Amino acid sequence: MRHSVAGYTLGRRKGARIALRRNLIKQFFTHERIQTTKAKAAAIRGDAERLITLARNSANGTDVEKLNARRLAISKLGDNKLIKRLFDEIAPRFATRPGGYTRVLKLGPRHGDAAEMVLLELVEE
């Protein structure tokens, strides 16, 4: 029984799962849209939205709060160029939006294994 077990295992062990999520979020912020399976999109959607909220809320903070927010984001992603893009380009676009920065569009089953494919993208106003 999986009572009170949070998150998606995605059929992988812990290290591979963490690497997969990190790579998917990096690609998502780089291209602002990725095509992936429904389970993988559900696994990274919350993390991506939390990072955008972190970047958005740090814009109004002090220098110490801004630095702390960048360090938290780097610990999740580990890429300085991507953090700069997140804080300077992506987060300001959602300054007035209270949440819901991503959209999931269903694409249908994949031909090889019939996995449900989706398009995960940033919402544009």
Short mmCIF file of N, CA, C and O in Angstrom, two decimals:
data_model
loop_
_atom_site.label_atom_id
_atom_site.label_comp_id
_atom_site.label_asym_id
_atom_site.label_seq_id
_atom_site.Cartn_x
_atom_site.Cartn_y
_atom_site.Cartn_z
N MET A 1 0.83 -1.18 0.00
CA MET A 1 0.00 0.00 0.00
C MET A 1 0.88 1.24 0.00
O MET A 1 1.90 1.27 0.67
N ARG A 2 0.45 2.28 -0.72
CA ARG A 2 1.23 3.51 -0.85
C ARG A 2 0.59 4.65 -0.07
O ARG A 2 0.49 5.77 -0.55
N HIS A 3 0.16 4.39 1.14
CA HIS A 3 -0.45 5.45 1.93
C HIS A 3 0.56 6.53 2.25
O HIS A 3 1.68 6.24 2.68
N SER A 4 0.19 7.77 2.03
CA SER A 4 1.01 8.94 2.38
C SER A 4 2.37 8.94 1.68
O SER A 4 3.35 9.42 2.24
N VAL A 5 2.46 8.41 0.48
CA VAL A 5 3.68 8.45 -0.31
C VAL A 5 3.47 9.45 -1.43
O VAL A 5 2.66 9.23 -2.33
N ALA A 6 4.19 10.57 -1.36
CA ALA A 6 3.99 11.65 -2.31
C ALA A 6 4.94 11.53 -3.49
O ALA A 6 6.01 10.92 -3.39
N GLY A 7 4.57 12.11 -4.62
CA GLY A 7 5.44 12.19 -5.78
C GLY A 7 5.25 11.05 -6.75
O GLY A 7 4.54 10.08 -6.49
N TYR A 8 5.94 11.19 -7.88
CA TYR A 8 5.89 10.21 -8.95
C TYR A 8 7.23 9.49 -9.02
O TYR A 8 8.28 10.13 -9.09
N THR A 9 7.22 8.16 -9.01
CA THR A 9 8.48 7.42 -9.08
C THR A 9 8.97 7.27 -10.52
O THR A 9 10.15 7.09 -10.75
N LEU A 10 8.09 7.30 -11.49
CA LEU A 10 8.42 7.24 -12.91
C LEU A 10 9.22 5.99 -13.28
O LEU A 10 9.95 5.98 -14.26
N GLY A 11 9.10 4.94 -12.50
CA GLY A 11 9.76 3.69 -12.81
C GLY A 11 11.27 3.75 -12.73
O GLY A 11 11.96 3.01 -13.43
N ARG A 12 11.80 4.63 -11.91
CA ARG A 12 13.25 4.81 -11.79
C ARG A 12 13.66 4.85 -10.33
O ARG A 12 12.87 5.14 -9.46
N ARG A 13 14.95 4.61 -10.11
CA ARG A 13 15.48 4.77 -8.76
C ARG A 13 15.72 6.25 -8.48
O ARG A 13 15.61 7.08 -9.37
N LYS A 14 16.06 6.56 -7.25
CA LYS A 14 16.10 7.94 -6.80
C LYS A 14 17.04 8.83 -7.62
O LYS A 14 16.66 9.92 -8.05
N GLY A 15 18.25 8.39 -7.86
CA GLY A 15 19.21 9.20 -8.59
C GLY A 15 18.78 9.48 -10.02
O GLY A 15 18.89 10.61 -10.50
N ALA A 16 18.31 8.45 -10.69
CA ALA A 16 17.86 8.62 -12.07
C ALA A 16 16.62 9.50 -12.14
O ALA A 16 16.46 10.30 -13.07
N ARG A 17 15.75 9.37 -11.15
CA ARG A 17 14.53 10.18 -11.11
C ARG A 17 14.86 11.66 -10.90
O ARG A 17 14.31 12.53 -11.57
N ILE A 18 15.79 11.95 -10.02
CA ILE A 18 16.19 13.34 -9.77
C ILE A 18 16.84 13.93 -11.02
O ILE A 18 16.55 15.07 -11.41
N ALA A 19 17.70 13.16 -11.67
CA ALA A 19 18.36 13.63 -12.89
C ALA A 19 17.35 13.87 -14.00
O ALA A 19 17.44 14.87 -14.73
N LEU A 20 16.38 12.97 -14.14
CA LEU A 20 15.35 13.13 -15.17
C LEU A 20 14.53 14.39 -14.94
O LEU A 20 14.31 15.18 -15.86
N ARG A 21 14.11 14.61 -13.71
CA ARG A 21 13.32 15.82 -13.40
C ARG A 21 14.14 17.08 -13.65
O ARG A 21 13.64 18.05 -14.21
N ARG A 22 15.39 17.07 -13.22
CA ARG A 22 16.24 18.25 -13.42
C ARG A 22 16.43 18.54 -14.90
O ARG A 22 16.31 19.68 -15.34
N ASN A 23 16.68 17.51 -15.70
CA ASN A 23 16.86 17.71 -17.14
C ASN A 23 15.58 18.18 -17.82
O ASN A 23 15.61 19.04 -18.70
N LEU A 24 14.44 17.62 -17.42
CA LEU A 24 13.18 18.05 -18.01
C LEU A 24 12.87 19.51 -17.68
O LEU A 24 12.41 20.27 -18.54
N ILE A 25 13.11 19.92 -16.45
CA ILE A 25 12.85 21.31 -16.07
C ILE A 25 13.81 22.25 -16.79
O ILE A 25 13.42 23.34 -17.23
N LYS A 26 15.08 21.84 -16.95
CA LYS A 26 16.03 22.67 -17.69
C LYS A 26 15.57 22.85 -19.14
O LYS A 26 15.58 23.97 -19.67
N GLN A 27 15.16 21.77 -19.78
CA GLN A 27 14.68 21.87 -21.16
C GLN A 27 13.41 22.71 -21.25
O GLN A 27 13.22 23.47 -22.20
N PHE A 28 12.55 22.59 -20.24
CA PHE A 28 11.31 23.36 -20.22
C PHE A 28 11.60 24.85 -20.16
O PHE A 28 11.02 25.64 -20.90
N PHE A 29 12.52 25.27 -19.29
CA PHE A 29 12.83 26.69 -19.18
C PHE A 29 13.66 27.18 -20.36
O PHE A 29 13.58 28.35 -20.72
N THR A 30 14.42 26.30 -20.98
CA THR A 30 15.21 26.71 -22.15
C THR A 30 14.31 26.95 -23.36
O THR A 30 14.42 27.98 -24.03
N HIS A 31 13.40 26.01 -23.63
CA HIS A 31 12.57 26.10 -24.83
C HIS A 31 11.17 26.64 -24.57
O HIS A 31 10.44 26.93 -25.52
N GLU A 32 10.79 26.73 -23.31
CA GLU A 32 9.47 27.20 -22.87
C GLU A 32 8.33 26.31 -23.34
O GLU A 32 7.16 26.67 -23.24
N ARG A 33 8.64 25.15 -23.86
CA ARG A 33 7.63 24.18 -24.32
C ARG A 33 8.35 22.86 -24.57
O ARG A 33 9.38 22.83 -25.24
N ILE A 34 7.81 21.77 -24.01
CA ILE A 34 8.39 20.46 -24.27
C ILE A 34 7.27 19.45 -24.53
O ILE A 34 6.16 19.59 -24.01
N GLN A 35 7.60 18.45 -25.31
CA GLN A 35 6.68 17.35 -25.57
C GLN A 35 7.19 16.15 -24.79
O GLN A 35 8.34 15.73 -24.94
N THR A 36 6.35 15.62 -23.91
CA THR A 36 6.75 14.52 -23.04
C THR A 36 5.52 13.68 -22.69
O THR A 36 4.43 13.97 -23.17
N THR A 37 5.72 12.67 -21.86
CA THR A 37 4.58 11.85 -21.46
C THR A 37 3.79 12.57 -20.37
O THR A 37 4.28 13.48 -19.71
N LYS A 38 2.57 12.13 -20.20
CA LYS A 38 1.68 12.76 -19.23
C LYS A 38 2.23 12.64 -17.80
O LYS A 38 2.17 13.58 -17.02
N ALA A 39 2.78 11.48 -17.47
CA ALA A 39 3.31 11.26 -16.12
C ALA A 39 4.52 12.15 -15.84
O ALA A 39 4.64 12.72 -14.74
N LYS A 40 5.42 12.30 -16.81
CA LYS A 40 6.59 13.14 -16.62
C LYS A 40 6.19 14.61 -16.51
O LYS A 40 6.75 15.36 -15.71
N ALA A 41 5.22 15.02 -17.31
CA ALA A 41 4.74 16.40 -17.24
C ALA A 41 4.12 16.69 -15.88
O ALA A 41 4.35 17.74 -15.28
N ALA A 42 3.35 15.75 -15.36
CA ALA A 42 2.73 15.92 -14.05
C ALA A 42 3.78 15.97 -12.96
O ALA A 42 3.62 16.67 -11.95
N ALA A 43 4.88 15.23 -13.15
CA ALA A 43 5.93 15.18 -12.14
C ALA A 43 6.71 16.48 -12.06
O ALA A 43 7.17 16.87 -10.98
N ILE A 44 6.88 17.20 -13.17
CA ILE A 44 7.71 18.41 -13.15
C ILE A 44 6.90 19.70 -13.12
O ILE A 44 7.45 20.75 -12.83
N ARG A 45 5.63 19.63 -13.38
CA ARG A 45 4.83 20.85 -13.48
C ARG A 45 4.85 21.65 -12.18
O ARG A 45 5.05 22.86 -12.18
N GLY A 46 4.66 21.00 -11.07
CA GLY A 46 4.65 21.70 -9.78
C GLY A 46 5.99 22.33 -9.45
O GLY A 46 6.05 23.46 -8.97
N ASP A 47 7.07 21.61 -9.72
CA ASP A 47 8.40 22.15 -9.46
C ASP A 47 8.69 23.37 -10.32
O ASP A 47 9.26 24.36 -9.86
N ALA A 48 8.30 23.30 -11.59
CA ALA A 48 8.52 24.43 -12.49
C ALA A 48 7.73 25.66 -12.03
O ALA A 48 8.26 26.78 -12.02
N GLU A 49 6.50 25.45 -11.61
CA GLU A 49 5.69 26.58 -11.16
C GLU A 49 6.24 27.16 -9.86
O GLU A 49 6.22 28.37 -9.66
N ARG A 50 6.75 26.31 -8.97
CA ARG A 50 7.34 26.81 -7.72
C ARG A 50 8.58 27.65 -8.01
O ARG A 50 8.82 28.68 -7.35
N LEU A 51 9.40 27.24 -8.99
CA LEU A 51 10.59 28.01 -9.33
C LEU A 51 10.22 29.36 -9.94
O LEU A 51 10.86 30.38 -9.64
N ILE A 52 9.20 29.39 -10.77
CA ILE A 52 8.75 30.66 -11.34
C ILE A 52 8.22 31.58 -10.24
O ILE A 52 8.51 32.78 -10.21
N THR A 53 7.46 31.03 -9.30
CA THR A 53 6.95 31.83 -8.19
C THR A 53 8.09 32.35 -7.33
O THR A 53 8.08 33.51 -6.89
N LEU A 54 9.09 31.53 -7.08
CA LEU A 54 10.26 31.95 -6.31
C LEU A 54 10.94 33.13 -6.99
O LEU A 54 11.26 34.14 -6.35
N ALA A 55 11.14 33.03 -8.30
CA ALA A 55 11.79 34.10 -9.05
C ALA A 55 10.92 35.36 -9.09
O ALA A 55 11.41 36.47 -8.96
N ARG A 56 9.63 35.18 -9.24
CA ARG A 56 8.70 36.31 -9.33
C ARG A 56 8.63 37.05 -8.00
O ARG A 56 8.66 38.28 -7.96
N ASN A 57 8.56 36.33 -6.89
CA ASN A 57 8.46 36.96 -5.58
C ASN A 57 9.76 37.62 -5.14
O ASN A 57 9.74 38.56 -4.34
N SER A 58 10.88 37.15 -5.64
CA SER A 58 12.16 37.73 -5.23
C SER A 58 12.41 39.08 -5.88
O SER A 58 13.27 39.83 -5.43
N ALA A 59 11.67 39.44 -6.92
CA ALA A 59 11.88 40.71 -7.61
C ALA A 59 11.62 41.90 -6.69
O ALA A 59 12.25 42.95 -6.84
N ASN A 60 10.72 41.75 -5.74
CA ASN A 60 10.38 42.85 -4.84
C ASN A 60 11.15 42.79 -3.52
O ASN A 60 10.92 43.62 -2.65
N GLY A 61 12.04 41.83 -3.36
CA GLY A 61 12.75 41.66 -2.10
C GLY A 61 14.03 42.47 -2.02
O GLY A 61 14.43 43.17 -2.96
N THR A 62 14.69 42.34 -0.89
CA THR A 62 15.99 43.00 -0.70
C THR A 62 17.05 42.22 -1.46
O THR A 62 16.80 41.14 -2.01
N ASP A 63 18.27 42.77 -1.45
CA ASP A 63 19.37 42.09 -2.15
C ASP A 63 19.66 40.73 -1.55
O ASP A 63 19.98 39.78 -2.26
N VAL A 64 19.54 40.63 -0.23
CA VAL A 64 19.80 39.35 0.45
C VAL A 64 18.73 38.33 0.04
O VAL A 64 19.04 37.17 -0.23
N GLU A 65 17.47 38.76 -0.02
CA GLU A 65 16.39 37.85 -0.42
C GLU A 65 16.54 37.42 -1.88
O GLU A 65 16.26 36.27 -2.24
N LYS A 66 16.98 38.33 -2.74
CA LYS A 66 17.21 37.99 -4.15
C LYS A 66 18.32 36.95 -4.28
O LYS A 66 18.20 35.99 -5.04
N LEU A 67 19.40 37.16 -3.54
CA LEU A 67 20.51 36.21 -3.57
C LEU A 67 20.09 34.85 -3.04
O LEU A 67 20.43 33.80 -3.62
N ASN A 68 19.32 34.85 -1.97
CA ASN A 68 18.86 33.60 -1.39
C ASN A 68 17.95 32.85 -2.38
O ASN A 68 18.04 31.63 -2.52
N ALA A 69 17.08 33.57 -3.07
CA ALA A 69 16.18 32.95 -4.05
C ALA A 69 16.99 32.34 -5.20
O ALA A 69 16.70 31.23 -5.66
N ARG A 70 18.02 33.05 -5.67
CA ARG A 70 18.85 32.51 -6.75
C ARG A 70 19.60 31.26 -6.29
O ARG A 70 19.73 30.31 -7.05
N ARG A 71 20.06 31.26 -5.05
CA ARG A 71 20.77 30.09 -4.54
C ARG A 71 19.83 28.89 -4.41
O ARG A 71 20.23 27.76 -4.71
N LEU A 72 18.59 29.13 -3.98
CA LEU A 72 17.62 28.03 -3.92
C LEU A 72 17.34 27.47 -5.31
O LEU A 72 17.23 26.26 -5.50
N ALA A 73 17.21 28.35 -6.29
CA ALA A 73 16.94 27.90 -7.65
C ALA A 73 18.14 27.14 -8.24
O ALA A 73 17.97 26.13 -8.93
N ILE A 74 19.35 27.61 -7.95
CA ILE A 74 20.54 26.92 -8.44
C ILE A 74 20.64 25.53 -7.83
O ILE A 74 21.07 24.58 -8.48
N SER A 75 20.22 25.39 -6.57
CA SER A 75 20.28 24.07 -5.95
C SER A 75 19.32 23.10 -6.65
O SER A 75 19.57 21.89 -6.65
N LYS A 76 18.25 23.60 -7.22
CA LYS A 76 17.31 22.74 -7.95
C LYS A 76 17.78 22.44 -9.37
O LYS A 76 17.62 21.33 -9.87
N LEU A 77 18.34 23.47 -10.06
CA LEU A 77 18.67 23.32 -11.47
C LEU A 77 20.16 23.14 -11.74
O LEU A 77 20.53 22.37 -12.62
N GLY A 78 21.00 23.88 -11.03
CA GLY A 78 22.44 23.72 -11.21
C GLY A 78 23.00 24.34 -12.47
O GLY A 78 24.04 23.93 -12.94
N ASP A 79 22.35 25.36 -13.04
CA ASP A 79 22.82 25.98 -14.27
C ASP A 79 22.66 27.49 -14.14
O ASP A 79 21.55 28.01 -14.11
N ASN A 80 23.79 28.20 -14.09
CA ASN A 80 23.74 29.64 -13.85
C ASN A 80 23.10 30.41 -15.00
O ASN A 80 22.38 31.39 -14.77
N LYS A 81 23.36 30.00 -16.25
CA LYS A 81 22.76 30.71 -17.39
C LYS A 81 21.25 30.56 -17.39
O LYS A 81 20.52 31.50 -17.70
N LEU A 82 20.79 29.39 -17.02
CA LEU A 82 19.35 29.15 -16.98
C LEU A 82 18.69 29.91 -15.83
O LEU A 82 17.57 30.40 -15.98
N ILE A 83 19.38 30.05 -14.72
CA ILE A 83 18.85 30.82 -13.60
C ILE A 83 18.72 32.29 -14.00
O ILE A 83 17.73 32.95 -13.67
N LYS A 84 19.71 32.80 -14.71
CA LYS A 84 19.64 34.19 -15.18
C LYS A 84 18.44 34.38 -16.10
O LYS A 84 17.70 35.35 -15.99
N ARG A 85 18.20 33.43 -16.98
CA ARG A 85 17.04 33.50 -17.89
C ARG A 85 15.73 33.43 -17.10
O ARG A 85 14.79 34.17 -17.39
N LEU A 86 15.68 32.55 -16.10
CA LEU A 86 14.47 32.40 -15.29
C LEU A 86 14.14 33.69 -14.54
O LEU A 86 13.00 34.15 -14.55
N PHE A 87 15.15 34.29 -13.90
CA PHE A 87 14.91 35.46 -13.07
C PHE A 87 14.76 36.75 -13.89
O PHE A 87 14.04 37.65 -13.47
N ASP A 88 15.44 36.85 -15.05
CA ASP A 88 15.43 38.10 -15.80
C ASP A 88 14.44 38.12 -16.96
O ASP A 88 14.00 39.20 -17.36
N GLU A 89 14.07 36.97 -17.51
CA GLU A 89 13.18 36.95 -18.67
C GLU A 89 11.82 36.30 -18.37
O GLU A 89 10.79 36.87 -18.71
N ILE A 90 11.84 35.14 -17.77
CA ILE A 90 10.59 34.39 -17.61
C ILE A 90 9.74 34.95 -16.46
O ILE A 90 8.55 35.21 -16.64
N ALA A 91 10.33 35.14 -15.29
CA ALA A 91 9.55 35.59 -14.12
C ALA A 91 8.89 36.96 -14.30
O ALA A 91 7.74 37.12 -13.90
N PRO A 92 9.55 37.96 -14.90
CA PRO A 92 8.87 39.25 -15.06
C PRO A 92 7.62 39.20 -15.94
O PRO A 92 6.72 40.02 -15.78
N ARG A 93 7.55 38.23 -16.83
CA ARG A 93 6.35 38.09 -17.67
C ARG A 93 5.12 37.73 -16.85
O ARG A 93 4.00 38.02 -17.24
N PHE A 94 5.34 37.07 -15.71
CA PHE A 94 4.24 36.61 -14.88
C PHE A 94 4.11 37.44 -13.60
O PHE A 94 3.57 36.96 -12.60
N ALA A 95 4.57 38.68 -13.62
CA ALA A 95 4.58 39.52 -12.42
C ALA A 95 3.18 39.77 -11.87
O ALA A 95 2.98 39.85 -10.67
N THR A 96 2.19 39.88 -12.75
CA THR A 96 0.83 40.18 -12.30
C THR A 96 -0.05 38.94 -12.23
O THR A 96 -1.18 39.02 -11.77
N ARG A 97 0.46 37.82 -12.66
CA ARG A 97 -0.34 36.59 -12.67
C ARG A 97 -0.20 35.88 -11.32
O ARG A 97 0.91 35.62 -10.88
N PRO A 98 -1.31 35.51 -10.67
CA PRO A 98 -1.22 34.91 -9.33
C PRO A 98 -0.81 33.44 -9.32
O PRO A 98 -0.54 32.89 -8.26
N GLY A 99 -0.73 32.79 -10.43
CA GLY A 99 -0.34 31.39 -10.48
C GLY A 99 -0.79 30.78 -11.79
O GLY A 99 -1.32 31.47 -12.66
N GLY A 100 -0.58 29.50 -11.97
CA GLY A 100 -1.00 28.83 -13.20
C GLY A 100 -0.17 29.27 -14.39
O GLY A 100 -0.70 29.78 -15.38
N TYR A 101 1.14 29.09 -14.31
CA TYR A 101 2.04 29.57 -15.35
C TYR A 101 2.20 28.56 -16.49
O TYR A 101 2.78 28.90 -17.52
N THR A 102 1.75 27.33 -16.29
CA THR A 102 1.95 26.29 -17.30
C THR A 102 0.62 25.77 -17.83
O THR A 102 -0.42 25.88 -17.17
N ARG A 103 0.67 25.19 -19.01
CA ARG A 103 -0.50 24.62 -19.66
C ARG A 103 -0.11 23.24 -20.19
O ARG A 103 0.98 23.05 -20.72
N VAL A 104 -1.01 22.27 -20.06
CA VAL A 104 -0.77 20.92 -20.57
C VAL A 104 -1.80 20.64 -21.65
O VAL A 104 -3.00 20.68 -21.41
N LEU A 105 -1.32 20.38 -22.87
CA LEU A 105 -2.19 20.06 -24.00
C LEU A 105 -1.98 18.60 -24.38
O LEU A 105 -0.85 18.17 -24.59
N LYS A 106 -3.06 17.85 -24.48
CA LYS A 106 -2.96 16.44 -24.84
C LYS A 106 -2.71 16.29 -26.33
O LYS A 106 -3.34 16.95 -27.14
N LEU A 107 -1.79 15.38 -26.68
CA LEU A 107 -1.44 15.14 -28.08
C LEU A 107 -1.88 13.77 -28.57
O LEU A 107 -1.83 13.51 -29.76
N GLY A 108 -2.28 12.89 -27.66
CA GLY A 108 -2.68 11.55 -28.06
C GLY A 108 -1.60 10.54 -27.74
O GLY A 108 -0.54 10.88 -27.21
N PRO A 109 -1.83 9.28 -28.08
CA PRO A 109 -0.87 8.23 -27.74
C PRO A 109 0.37 8.24 -28.65
O PRO A 109 0.28 8.57 -29.83
N ARG A 110 1.50 7.82 -28.07
CA ARG A 110 2.74 7.67 -28.83
C ARG A 110 2.64 6.39 -29.65
O ARG A 110 2.07 5.40 -29.20
N HIS A 111 3.20 6.37 -30.83
CA HIS A 111 3.07 5.21 -31.72
C HIS A 111 3.78 3.97 -31.20
O HIS A 111 3.28 2.86 -31.35
N GLY A 112 4.93 4.12 -30.56
CA GLY A 112 5.69 2.96 -30.15
C GLY A 112 5.07 2.16 -29.03
O GLY A 112 4.94 0.93 -29.11
N ASP A 113 4.65 2.84 -27.97
CA ASP A 113 4.16 2.13 -26.79
C ASP A 113 2.82 2.64 -26.29
O ASP A 113 2.37 2.25 -25.23
N ALA A 114 2.18 3.50 -27.03
CA ALA A 114 0.86 4.05 -26.72
C ALA A 114 0.85 4.85 -25.42
O ALA A 114 -0.19 4.97 -24.77
N ALA A 115 2.01 5.40 -25.04
CA ALA A 115 2.05 6.28 -23.86
C ALA A 115 1.36 7.59 -24.20
O ALA A 115 1.52 8.12 -25.30
N GLU A 116 0.59 8.12 -23.27
CA GLU A 116 -0.15 9.37 -23.50
C GLU A 116 0.85 10.53 -23.55
O GLU A 116 1.54 10.81 -22.59
N MET A 117 0.91 11.22 -24.69
CA MET A 117 1.84 12.32 -24.88
C MET A 117 1.12 13.65 -24.66
O MET A 117 -0.05 13.80 -24.99
N VAL A 118 1.86 14.62 -24.10
CA VAL A 118 1.32 15.94 -23.85
C VAL A 118 2.35 16.99 -24.24
O VAL A 118 3.55 16.70 -24.39
N LEU A 119 1.87 18.20 -24.41
CA LEU A 119 2.73 19.35 -24.66
C LEU A 119 2.63 20.24 -23.43
O LEU A 119 1.56 20.74 -23.11
N LEU A 120 3.75 20.41 -22.73
CA LEU A 120 3.80 21.26 -21.55
C LEU A 120 4.43 22.57 -21.97
O LEU A 120 5.52 22.59 -22.52
N GLU A 121 3.71 23.69 -21.77
CA GLU A 121 4.20 24.97 -22.21
C GLU A 121 3.88 26.07 -21.22
O GLU A 121 2.97 25.92 -20.39
N LEU A 122 4.62 27.15 -21.32
CA LEU A 122 4.34 28.32 -20.50
C LEU A 122 3.14 29.06 -21.09
O LEU A 122 2.99 29.15 -22.30
N VAL A 123 2.30 29.59 -20.23
CA VAL A 123 1.12 30.31 -20.67
C VAL A 123 1.55 31.70 -21.11
O VAL A 123 2.30 32.37 -20.41
N GLU A 124 1.12 32.11 -22.27
CA GLU A 124 1.39 33.47 -22.76
C GLU A 124 0.12 34.27 -22.67
O GLU A 124 -0.97 33.78 -22.95
N GLU A 125 0.24 35.52 -22.29
CA GLU A 125 -0.95 36.36 -22.14
C GLU A 125 -1.35 36.95 -23.47
O GLU A 125 -0.58 37.28 -24.28
#
